[in-house]
Amino acid sequence: MRDLTGKHKDLDIDSMPNVTPNGIPYDYYKDYYKDYYKNFNKDDNEDMTASDIQKLMEMYMSHPSPRPLSPPPLKEKREEENARSLSLALGIGIPCLILAISALVVGYFLYRRWKRKQRARSIYASSVPIVVNQNIYSKPLCGALSGSSENTDLWALSRKDLEISYEKKLGSGAFCNVFYGRIIGVAPICTVNPNLISTSRFKDCEVAIKMLPSFADDMARSDFQQEINFMKSLNYHPHLVSMLGYVVDPKNPQLVVEFCSKGDLLHFIRDKKHEIVHAYQNGTGLRIRDMLSFSWQISNGLEYLTSVGCIHRDIALRNVLLDESNTCKIGDFGLCRLTDNLLYTARGGRLPLRWMAPESLRSFEYSFQSDVWSYGILLYEMFTFGEVPYGAVDNAEILKFLESGQRLEKPDFCTADIYAIMRACWEENGAKRPSFSHICTKFVDIIENAQPDYGYVQAAAADLGEI
């Protein structure tokens, strides 16, 4: 039981009366004040003794009259405080997190923009050409951008010595426009290469002028200047479109190159298809033997590019031009890269998927061997008179098609020896593909042994009436 004198004995709680002298149920004390006392006077892991409970009971039994007891609702108060703290943390944390993410995104785009500007500035202001070989002719834009009135770049051409016919657009694309024009006087290439046999050709001559569209950004200008620098570094070659000079202008640079009156080889071959197919019957016009000559000329130009360490990356009939004497010239050096390594890894950009080797499609890796693969696709274009490679295959399925071992089929007007060159170019293992020197030699042998009816005998079974 309990001792009212204040001396405590063991208390059997279950045997206590239901109601205290002041009228408050013992169960109220047992259930409520046990928790109250425990929270404020005992460790959480310690139970109350009967003496502890009796102390509380005696304290409240001494009240003169019954009254409801309202000790602080501790559990509810703690839950309320925890909820308030959580709401405060979320109210502050979420906006701060959103601000931090926004700052990171804005910072990333500002950094990208800054890098593009730095790249453009380094190319325009550099005093050393981007590409280097045995002929270092230039110090890019050294006079015009530095504020000097004297331009020491031998390749530089004054704007007054260049006539541009803007009404005669030769070509256009997402990255440049090409116009017909004329050079007044001697082209700068004659000063750079005084021993050039074709010097007389480049005086008061027709030219093509390549320039950027008005909406070009810093990256496009940087790439265009890189193309100019690349072309400066090349020797004159009969099977490359040669640079004749350029107009120095940081806002509107203009690249001046040879004019090829018959346009690109892709459209030329398509237009001449009927003439070539029926040439043996008619005894006149272009023949398949002429296509052999085109194939050799292109491989000869690519052999030179390989010898100076150039990976072209965009070998296709559309990028080969034809002059008035049916001389093929490789052009469009916008994707060209000079490298001392055997492998070049690109970082994206516009890509000619249907002309790319499997390793380039898989991981954007380019090499001299990947150029050989593309040359094999060019041969297919040539002997199909300009058909699109893998015409029945979607772009997304080309790699799967090639990895399954399938290849383009032999065209009707393609001999077995030409198709053998194509298949050699399309070896899965790049190391097994022939070099351009070897391809040149093969074409020389084929041309020397080709008869006037070369290519027509095996095509006789084709339905010429549908061609």
Short mmCIF file of C-alpha atoms in Angstrom, two decimals:
data_model
loop_
_atom_site.label_atom_id
_atom_site.label_comp_id
_atom_site.label_asym_id
_atom_site.label_seq_id
_atom_site.Cartn_x
_atom_site.Cartn_y
_atom_site.Cartn_z
CA MET A 1 0.00 0.00 0.00
CA ARG A 2 1.27 3.60 0.68
CA ASP A 3 2.71 5.48 3.70
CA LEU A 4 1.26 8.99 4.17
CA THR A 5 4.09 9.96 6.52
CA GLY A 6 6.45 10.12 3.54
CA LYS A 7 8.31 6.89 4.25
CA HIS A 8 8.05 4.80 1.14
CA LYS A 9 7.57 1.13 0.92
CA ASP A 10 7.23 -1.20 -2.00
CA LEU A 11 3.93 -0.47 -3.68
CA ASP A 12 1.77 -2.92 -5.50
CA ILE A 13 0.26 -0.71 -8.14
CA ASP A 14 -2.33 -3.24 -9.16
CA SER A 15 -3.72 -3.36 -5.55
CA MET A 16 -4.13 0.44 -5.28
CA PRO A 17 -7.69 1.90 -4.94
CA ASN A 18 -9.41 3.00 -8.05
CA VAL A 19 -9.92 6.56 -6.78
CA THR A 20 -7.59 8.78 -4.72
CA PRO A 21 -8.85 10.87 -1.80
CA ASN A 22 -9.04 13.94 -3.98
CA GLY A 23 -11.22 12.11 -6.46
CA ILE A 24 -8.74 11.53 -9.28
CA PRO A 25 -8.45 7.96 -10.58
CA TYR A 26 -5.24 6.16 -9.79
CA ASP A 27 -5.24 4.78 -13.34
CA TYR A 28 -4.77 8.36 -14.58
CA TYR A 29 -1.61 8.68 -12.53
CA LYS A 30 -0.39 5.22 -13.38
CA ASP A 31 -0.85 5.66 -17.12
CA TYR A 32 0.02 9.33 -17.60
CA TYR A 33 2.49 10.41 -14.93
CA LYS A 34 4.51 7.33 -15.31
CA ASP A 35 5.39 8.55 -18.83
CA TYR A 36 5.73 12.15 -17.59
CA TYR A 37 8.16 11.25 -14.86
CA LYS A 38 10.07 8.89 -17.06
CA ASN A 39 10.62 11.53 -19.80
CA PHE A 40 11.88 14.25 -17.47
CA ASN A 41 13.49 12.42 -14.55
CA LYS A 42 14.64 9.07 -15.87
CA ASP A 43 16.75 7.79 -18.71
CA ASP A 44 14.72 6.43 -21.59
CA ASN A 45 15.90 2.90 -20.98
CA GLU A 46 15.08 2.92 -17.20
CA ASP A 47 11.68 1.83 -15.79
CA MET A 48 9.98 3.59 -12.88
CA THR A 49 9.80 1.88 -9.50
CA ALA A 50 6.75 1.75 -7.32
CA SER A 51 8.34 4.37 -5.05
CA ASP A 52 8.67 6.78 -7.93
CA ILE A 53 5.02 6.44 -8.76
CA GLN A 54 4.02 6.88 -5.10
CA LYS A 55 5.95 10.15 -4.90
CA LEU A 56 3.97 11.55 -7.78
CA MET A 57 0.70 10.33 -6.37
CA GLU A 58 1.35 11.86 -2.93
CA MET A 59 2.21 15.18 -4.54
CA TYR A 60 -1.11 15.44 -6.33
CA MET A 61 -3.22 13.83 -3.54
CA SER A 62 -2.40 16.81 -1.34
CA HIS A 63 -4.38 19.14 -3.63
CA PRO A 64 -7.39 20.57 -1.71
CA SER A 65 -9.96 19.78 -4.31
CA PRO A 66 -10.33 17.55 -7.30
CA ARG A 67 -9.37 19.18 -10.57
CA PRO A 68 -8.35 17.93 -13.96
CA LEU A 69 -4.63 17.77 -14.43
CA SER A 70 -3.19 19.18 -17.68
CA PRO A 71 0.53 18.48 -17.83
CA PRO A 72 2.17 19.44 -21.08
CA PRO A 73 1.37 16.99 -23.91
CA LEU A 74 5.00 15.96 -24.41
CA LYS A 75 4.66 13.44 -27.27
CA GLU A 76 2.35 15.63 -29.29
CA LYS A 77 4.59 18.64 -28.70
CA ARG A 78 7.66 16.75 -29.90
CA GLU A 79 5.84 15.52 -33.01
CA GLU A 80 4.69 19.08 -33.74
CA GLU A 81 8.22 20.43 -33.30
CA ASN A 82 9.66 17.71 -35.56
CA ALA A 83 7.07 18.46 -38.27
CA ARG A 84 7.83 22.19 -38.01
CA SER A 85 11.58 21.52 -38.31
CA LEU A 86 11.05 19.27 -41.33
CA SER A 87 8.87 21.87 -43.05
CA LEU A 88 11.46 24.55 -42.40
CA ALA A 89 14.26 22.37 -43.75
CA LEU A 90 12.30 21.54 -46.90
CA GLY A 91 11.22 25.13 -47.39
CA ILE A 92 14.84 26.30 -47.34
CA GLY A 93 16.55 23.26 -48.88
CA ILE A 94 14.45 22.79 -52.02
CA PRO A 95 14.79 26.40 -53.29
CA CYS A 96 18.53 26.30 -52.52
CA LEU A 97 18.87 23.04 -54.47
CA ILE A 98 16.98 24.51 -57.45
CA LEU A 99 19.19 27.60 -57.39
CA ALA A 100 22.34 25.47 -57.23
CA ILE A 101 21.26 23.32 -60.20
CA SER A 102 20.29 26.42 -62.21
CA ALA A 103 23.67 27.99 -61.45
CA LEU A 104 25.46 24.85 -62.61
CA VAL A 105 23.49 24.72 -65.88
CA VAL A 106 24.09 28.40 -66.62
CA GLY A 107 27.75 28.04 -65.71
CA TYR A 108 28.14 25.06 -68.03
CA PHE A 109 26.73 26.92 -71.03
CA LEU A 110 28.79 30.01 -70.26
CA TYR A 111 31.87 27.82 -70.08
CA ARG A 112 31.06 26.24 -73.46
CA ARG A 113 30.59 29.65 -75.00
CA TRP A 114 33.87 30.86 -73.51
CA LYS A 115 35.72 27.80 -74.87
CA ARG A 116 34.35 28.42 -78.38
CA LYS A 117 35.50 32.02 -78.26
CA GLN A 118 38.92 30.99 -76.97
CA ARG A 119 39.27 28.46 -79.77
CA ALA A 120 38.32 31.00 -82.41
CA ARG A 121 40.64 33.61 -80.91
CA SER A 122 43.58 31.19 -80.79
CA ILE A 123 43.13 30.29 -84.47
CA TYR A 124 42.78 33.86 -85.68
CA ALA A 125 45.61 35.25 -83.56
CA SER A 126 48.11 32.42 -83.83
CA SER A 127 51.36 33.19 -85.61
CA VAL A 128 51.95 29.52 -86.45
CA PRO A 129 49.88 27.55 -88.98
CA ILE A 130 47.63 24.88 -87.53
CA VAL A 131 49.00 22.27 -89.90
CA VAL A 132 52.66 21.88 -90.67
CA ASN A 133 54.66 20.15 -93.35
CA GLN A 134 57.78 20.95 -95.32
CA ASN A 135 56.14 24.08 -96.79
CA ILE A 136 55.24 26.61 -94.13
CA TYR A 137 53.95 29.49 -96.18
CA SER A 138 51.76 31.41 -93.85
CA LYS A 139 51.20 33.34 -90.68
CA PRO A 140 47.39 33.38 -90.60
CA LEU A 141 45.83 36.81 -90.73
CA CYS A 142 48.94 38.36 -89.21
CA GLY A 143 48.50 41.73 -90.82
CA ALA A 144 44.77 42.32 -90.87
CA LEU A 145 44.00 41.37 -87.30
CA SER A 146 47.00 42.96 -85.67
CA GLY A 147 46.14 46.33 -87.10
CA SER A 148 49.17 46.48 -89.36
CA SER A 149 48.67 48.08 -92.74
CA GLU A 150 51.17 45.77 -94.29
CA ASN A 151 50.07 42.21 -94.94
CA THR A 152 53.02 39.83 -95.11
CA ASP A 153 51.02 36.69 -95.89
CA LEU A 154 51.99 35.53 -99.38
CA TRP A 155 48.60 33.88 -99.79
CA ALA A 156 46.68 37.08 -99.10
CA LEU A 157 44.62 38.54 -101.92
CA SER A 158 43.33 42.09 -102.00
CA ARG A 159 39.57 42.38 -102.31
CA LYS A 160 39.97 44.83 -105.21
CA ASP A 161 41.75 42.10 -107.20
CA LEU A 162 38.79 39.77 -106.91
CA GLU A 163 35.54 39.95 -108.84
CA ILE A 164 32.63 37.99 -107.36
CA SER A 165 29.45 37.20 -109.32
CA TYR A 166 26.93 36.78 -106.53
CA GLU A 167 24.24 35.94 -109.07
CA LYS A 168 26.24 32.83 -110.08
CA LYS A 169 26.09 30.59 -107.07
CA LEU A 170 28.02 27.36 -107.69
CA GLY A 171 26.91 25.64 -104.53
CA SER A 172 25.63 26.15 -101.01
CA GLY A 173 25.18 24.26 -97.81
CA ALA A 174 24.69 24.63 -94.07
CA PHE A 175 28.26 25.81 -93.60
CA CYS A 176 29.29 27.79 -96.70
CA ASN A 177 28.31 29.30 -100.02
CA VAL A 178 30.37 29.09 -103.22
CA PHE A 179 30.23 31.74 -105.95
CA TYR A 180 31.78 32.14 -109.37
CA GLY A 181 34.39 34.87 -109.81
CA ARG A 182 37.63 36.01 -111.42
CA ILE A 183 41.07 37.02 -110.19
CA ILE A 184 42.46 40.22 -111.72
CA GLY A 185 46.15 39.72 -112.27
CA VAL A 186 48.32 36.91 -110.93
CA ALA A 187 46.96 34.61 -108.22
CA PRO A 188 48.97 34.45 -104.94
CA ILE A 189 49.76 30.76 -105.55
CA CYS A 190 52.15 31.85 -108.30
CA THR A 191 54.12 33.88 -105.73
CA VAL A 192 54.10 31.04 -103.24
CA ASN A 193 55.12 28.49 -105.92
CA PRO A 194 57.17 30.41 -108.52
CA ASN A 195 58.25 27.14 -110.18
CA LEU A 196 54.68 26.01 -110.78
CA ILE A 197 54.31 24.80 -114.36
CA SER A 198 50.68 25.93 -114.50
CA THR A 199 51.46 29.52 -113.55
CA SER A 200 49.91 30.89 -116.74
CA ARG A 201 46.62 29.21 -115.87
CA PHE A 202 46.30 31.28 -112.72
CA LYS A 203 46.53 34.75 -114.21
CA ASP A 204 43.30 36.65 -114.93
CA CYS A 205 41.57 33.34 -114.40
CA GLU A 206 38.17 31.99 -113.39
CA VAL A 207 37.90 30.99 -109.76
CA ALA A 208 35.46 29.70 -107.18
CA ILE A 209 35.06 31.76 -104.01
CA LYS A 210 33.99 30.00 -100.85
CA MET A 211 32.60 32.09 -97.99
CA LEU A 212 30.59 31.70 -94.81
CA PRO A 213 26.90 32.58 -94.58
CA SER A 214 25.97 35.71 -92.64
CA PHE A 215 24.64 33.69 -89.68
CA ALA A 216 27.89 31.72 -89.14
CA ASP A 217 28.95 31.49 -85.48
CA ASP A 218 32.43 31.51 -83.95
CA MET A 219 32.77 27.75 -84.30
CA ALA A 220 31.98 27.87 -88.03
CA ARG A 221 34.51 30.67 -88.50
CA SER A 222 37.10 28.68 -86.59
CA ASP A 223 36.54 25.59 -88.77
CA PHE A 224 36.67 27.70 -91.94
CA GLN A 225 39.97 29.27 -90.92
CA GLN A 226 41.31 25.79 -90.16
CA GLU A 227 40.37 24.70 -93.70
CA ILE A 228 42.23 27.71 -95.11
CA ASN A 229 45.30 26.92 -93.05
CA PHE A 230 45.18 23.30 -94.13
CA MET A 231 45.07 24.19 -97.81
CA LYS A 232 48.00 26.58 -97.38
CA SER A 233 50.15 23.71 -96.18
CA LEU A 234 49.62 21.53 -99.28
CA ASN A 235 51.85 21.45 -102.33
CA TYR A 236 50.14 21.93 -105.65
CA HIS A 237 48.79 18.61 -106.89
CA PRO A 238 46.93 18.04 -110.20
CA HIS A 239 44.29 15.88 -108.51
CA LEU A 240 43.48 18.20 -105.64
CA VAL A 241 41.45 21.40 -105.78
CA SER A 242 44.20 23.96 -105.14
CA MET A 243 43.91 27.09 -103.12
CA LEU A 244 44.84 30.15 -105.19
CA GLY A 245 44.66 32.68 -102.38
CA TYR A 246 42.30 34.12 -99.77
CA VAL A 247 40.90 37.45 -98.68
CA VAL A 248 41.99 38.34 -95.15
CA ASP A 249 38.94 39.47 -93.22
CA PRO A 250 38.10 38.27 -89.68
CA LYS A 251 34.39 38.95 -90.24
CA ASN A 252 34.08 37.68 -93.80
CA PRO A 253 37.09 35.59 -94.91
CA GLN A 254 36.96 34.33 -98.49
CA LEU A 255 38.74 31.23 -99.77
CA VAL A 256 39.67 31.36 -103.48
CA VAL A 257 40.18 28.02 -105.23
CA GLU A 258 40.44 26.58 -108.73
CA PHE A 259 37.28 26.71 -110.81
CA CYS A 260 36.19 23.32 -112.15
CA SER A 261 33.78 23.99 -114.98
CA LYS A 262 32.10 20.54 -115.08
CA GLY A 263 31.08 20.55 -111.45
CA ASP A 264 31.08 17.63 -109.06
CA LEU A 265 31.63 14.12 -110.33
CA LEU A 266 28.43 12.73 -108.78
CA HIS A 267 26.12 14.87 -110.91
CA PHE A 268 28.40 14.54 -113.93
CA ILE A 269 28.28 10.72 -113.82
CA ARG A 270 24.52 10.71 -113.32
CA ASP A 271 24.01 13.06 -116.25
CA LYS A 272 26.32 11.01 -118.49
CA LYS A 273 24.86 7.62 -117.58
CA HIS A 274 23.06 7.04 -120.88
CA GLU A 275 26.06 8.22 -122.87
CA ILE A 276 28.46 5.89 -121.03
CA VAL A 277 26.15 2.88 -121.19
CA HIS A 278 25.67 3.20 -124.96
CA ALA A 279 29.13 4.54 -125.85
CA TYR A 280 30.43 1.22 -127.19
CA GLN A 281 27.41 0.84 -129.45
CA ASN A 282 27.53 4.45 -130.60
CA GLY A 283 31.30 4.61 -130.91
CA THR A 284 31.41 8.05 -129.26
CA GLY A 285 31.21 9.67 -125.86
CA LEU A 286 32.52 8.72 -122.45
CA ARG A 287 33.23 5.04 -121.83
CA ILE A 288 33.79 2.81 -118.85
CA ARG A 289 37.52 3.14 -119.53
CA ASP A 290 37.13 6.85 -118.72
CA MET A 291 35.64 5.84 -115.38
CA LEU A 292 38.77 3.75 -114.78
CA SER A 293 40.81 6.89 -115.41
CA PHE A 294 38.66 8.86 -112.95
CA SER A 295 39.14 6.13 -110.35
CA TRP A 296 42.91 6.19 -110.75
CA GLN A 297 43.10 10.00 -110.60
CA ILE A 298 41.17 10.07 -107.34
CA SER A 299 43.32 7.36 -105.79
CA ASN A 300 46.41 9.30 -106.90
CA GLY A 301 45.20 12.43 -105.10
CA LEU A 302 44.41 10.39 -101.97
CA GLU A 303 47.85 8.77 -102.14
CA TYR A 304 49.37 12.25 -101.88
CA LEU A 305 47.13 13.24 -98.96
CA THR A 306 48.12 10.07 -97.11
CA SER A 307 51.81 10.79 -97.77
CA VAL A 308 51.52 14.15 -95.95
CA GLY A 309 49.61 12.59 -93.04
CA CYS A 310 46.12 13.75 -94.00
CA ILE A 311 42.94 11.86 -93.12
CA HIS A 312 40.21 13.22 -95.40
CA ARG A 313 37.13 11.72 -93.63
CA ASP A 314 34.67 12.73 -96.38
CA ILE A 315 35.64 10.83 -99.53
CA ALA A 316 32.64 10.70 -101.86
CA LEU A 317 31.84 11.51 -105.50
CA ARG A 318 30.12 14.74 -104.45
CA ASN A 319 33.48 16.01 -103.15
CA VAL A 320 35.37 15.35 -106.40
CA LEU A 321 35.28 18.09 -109.06
CA LEU A 322 35.96 17.86 -112.77
CA ASP A 323 37.63 20.56 -114.87
CA GLU A 324 37.31 21.27 -118.59
CA SER A 325 39.94 18.63 -119.47
CA ASN A 326 38.20 15.85 -117.47
CA THR A 327 40.80 16.02 -114.69
CA CYS A 328 39.45 14.91 -111.33
CA LYS A 329 40.26 17.08 -108.33
CA ILE A 330 39.48 16.18 -104.73
CA GLY A 331 37.94 19.04 -102.80
CA ASP A 332 36.07 19.90 -99.60
CA PHE A 333 38.79 19.75 -96.99
CA GLY A 334 36.48 20.89 -94.20
CA LEU A 335 36.72 17.55 -92.36
CA CYS A 336 40.39 16.91 -93.15
CA ARG A 337 42.80 16.37 -90.28
CA LEU A 338 46.57 16.11 -90.35
CA THR A 339 47.91 13.72 -87.77
CA ASP A 340 51.18 12.12 -86.78
CA ASN A 341 49.24 9.20 -85.33
CA LEU A 342 47.67 6.33 -87.20
CA LEU A 343 44.32 7.04 -85.58
CA TYR A 344 42.20 10.15 -85.18
CA THR A 345 39.15 10.24 -82.91
CA ALA A 346 36.51 12.80 -83.79
CA ARG A 347 34.09 14.51 -81.42
CA GLY A 348 30.96 14.42 -83.51
CA GLY A 349 29.63 16.92 -86.02
CA ARG A 350 28.20 16.29 -89.47
CA LEU A 351 29.04 12.76 -90.56
CA PRO A 352 28.70 10.96 -93.95
CA LEU A 353 27.31 7.76 -92.41
CA ARG A 354 26.93 5.73 -95.62
CA TRP A 355 30.57 6.27 -96.55
CA MET A 356 32.00 5.51 -93.10
CA ALA A 357 33.93 2.39 -92.09
CA PRO A 358 32.52 0.18 -89.29
CA GLU A 359 35.10 1.40 -86.77
CA SER A 360 34.12 4.99 -87.54
CA LEU A 361 30.43 4.20 -87.11
CA ARG A 362 31.10 2.41 -83.82
CA SER A 363 33.48 4.82 -82.10
CA PHE A 364 34.16 7.77 -84.46
CA GLU A 365 37.70 6.53 -85.10
CA TYR A 366 39.31 7.56 -88.39
CA SER A 367 42.53 6.48 -90.04
CA PHE A 368 44.11 6.12 -93.47
CA GLN A 369 42.37 2.72 -93.58
CA SER A 370 38.95 4.26 -92.93
CA ASP A 371 39.61 6.58 -95.90
CA VAL A 372 40.31 3.46 -97.98
CA TRP A 373 36.91 2.06 -96.98
CA SER A 374 35.24 5.32 -98.09
CA TYR A 375 37.11 5.16 -101.39
CA GLY A 376 35.58 1.72 -101.98
CA ILE A 377 32.12 3.29 -101.50
CA LEU A 378 33.11 6.01 -103.98
CA LEU A 379 33.93 3.30 -106.54
CA TYR A 380 30.48 1.82 -105.96
CA GLU A 381 28.94 5.25 -106.64
CA MET A 382 31.04 5.55 -109.79
CA PHE A 383 30.06 2.22 -111.34
CA THR A 384 26.39 2.48 -110.38
CA PHE A 385 26.26 5.93 -112.00
CA GLY A 386 25.59 7.71 -108.75
CA GLU A 387 23.33 5.38 -106.79
CA VAL A 388 23.04 6.01 -103.03
CA PRO A 389 24.96 3.34 -101.08
CA TYR A 390 22.76 0.97 -99.04
CA GLY A 391 19.68 2.51 -100.59
CA ALA A 392 17.35 -0.02 -98.93
CA VAL A 393 18.99 0.23 -95.48
CA ASP A 394 18.08 2.86 -92.88
CA ASN A 395 20.90 4.93 -91.41
CA ALA A 396 20.38 3.36 -87.99
CA GLU A 397 20.76 -0.15 -89.47
CA ILE A 398 23.94 0.35 -91.53
CA LEU A 399 26.36 -0.78 -88.81
CA LYS A 400 24.27 -3.87 -88.06
CA PHE A 401 24.17 -4.62 -91.80
CA LEU A 402 27.97 -4.44 -92.06
CA GLU A 403 28.66 -6.36 -88.84
CA SER A 404 26.55 -9.22 -90.19
CA GLY A 405 29.14 -9.59 -92.97
CA GLN A 406 27.00 -8.14 -95.76
CA ARG A 407 28.44 -5.78 -98.35
CA LEU A 408 27.24 -3.81 -101.35
CA GLU A 409 26.61 -6.00 -104.40
CA LYS A 410 28.61 -5.81 -107.62
CA PRO A 411 27.19 -3.19 -110.02
CA ASP A 412 26.20 -4.33 -113.52
CA PHE A 413 28.84 -2.24 -115.30
CA CYS A 414 31.63 -3.24 -112.94
CA THR A 415 34.18 -5.87 -113.88
CA ALA A 416 35.35 -8.56 -111.49
CA ASP A 417 38.75 -6.91 -110.99
CA ILE A 418 37.18 -3.56 -110.03
CA TYR A 419 34.76 -5.27 -107.65
CA ALA A 420 37.69 -7.14 -106.12
CA ILE A 421 39.25 -3.75 -105.29
CA MET A 422 35.98 -2.64 -103.71
CA ARG A 423 35.76 -5.76 -101.56
CA ALA A 424 39.38 -5.37 -100.49
CA CYS A 425 38.59 -1.81 -99.38
CA TRP A 426 35.68 -3.18 -97.30
CA GLU A 427 37.67 -5.63 -95.19
CA GLU A 428 36.41 -5.59 -91.61
CA ASN A 429 39.99 -5.50 -90.35
CA GLY A 430 41.47 -2.18 -91.42
CA ALA A 431 44.98 -3.63 -91.47
CA LYS A 432 43.94 -5.93 -94.33
CA ARG A 433 42.72 -3.10 -96.54
CA PRO A 434 45.08 -2.03 -99.37
CA SER A 435 46.98 1.26 -99.28
CA PHE A 436 46.27 3.97 -101.84
CA SER A 437 49.67 3.31 -103.38
CA HIS A 438 48.66 -0.30 -103.98
CA ILE A 439 45.27 0.79 -105.37
CA CYS A 440 47.00 3.21 -107.77
CA THR A 441 49.23 0.43 -109.04
CA LYS A 442 46.25 -1.90 -109.54
CA PHE A 443 44.38 0.70 -111.60
CA VAL A 444 47.44 1.39 -113.77
CA ASP A 445 47.64 -2.33 -114.57
CA ILE A 446 43.91 -2.52 -115.35
CA ILE A 447 43.96 0.58 -117.56
CA GLU A 448 47.00 -0.59 -119.52
CA ASN A 449 45.33 -3.92 -120.30
CA ALA A 450 41.81 -2.61 -120.89
CA GLN A 451 40.41 -3.02 -124.39
CA PRO A 452 37.96 -0.54 -125.99
CA ASP A 453 35.07 -2.82 -125.02
CA TYR A 454 36.22 -3.01 -121.38
CA GLY A 455 33.28 -3.24 -119.03
CA TYR A 456 30.67 -3.72 -121.72
CA VAL A 457 30.96 -7.44 -122.44
CA GLN A 458 30.03 -8.55 -118.92
CA ALA A 459 27.22 -5.99 -118.84
CA ALA A 460 25.61 -7.27 -122.04
CA ALA A 461 23.15 -9.35 -120.06
CA ALA A 462 21.80 -6.25 -118.31
CA ASP A 463 18.55 -4.82 -119.56
CA LEU A 464 19.94 -1.73 -121.27
CA GLY A 465 16.51 -0.65 -122.36
CA GLU A 466 15.62 0.17 -118.74
CA ILE A 467 18.80 2.13 -118.13
#
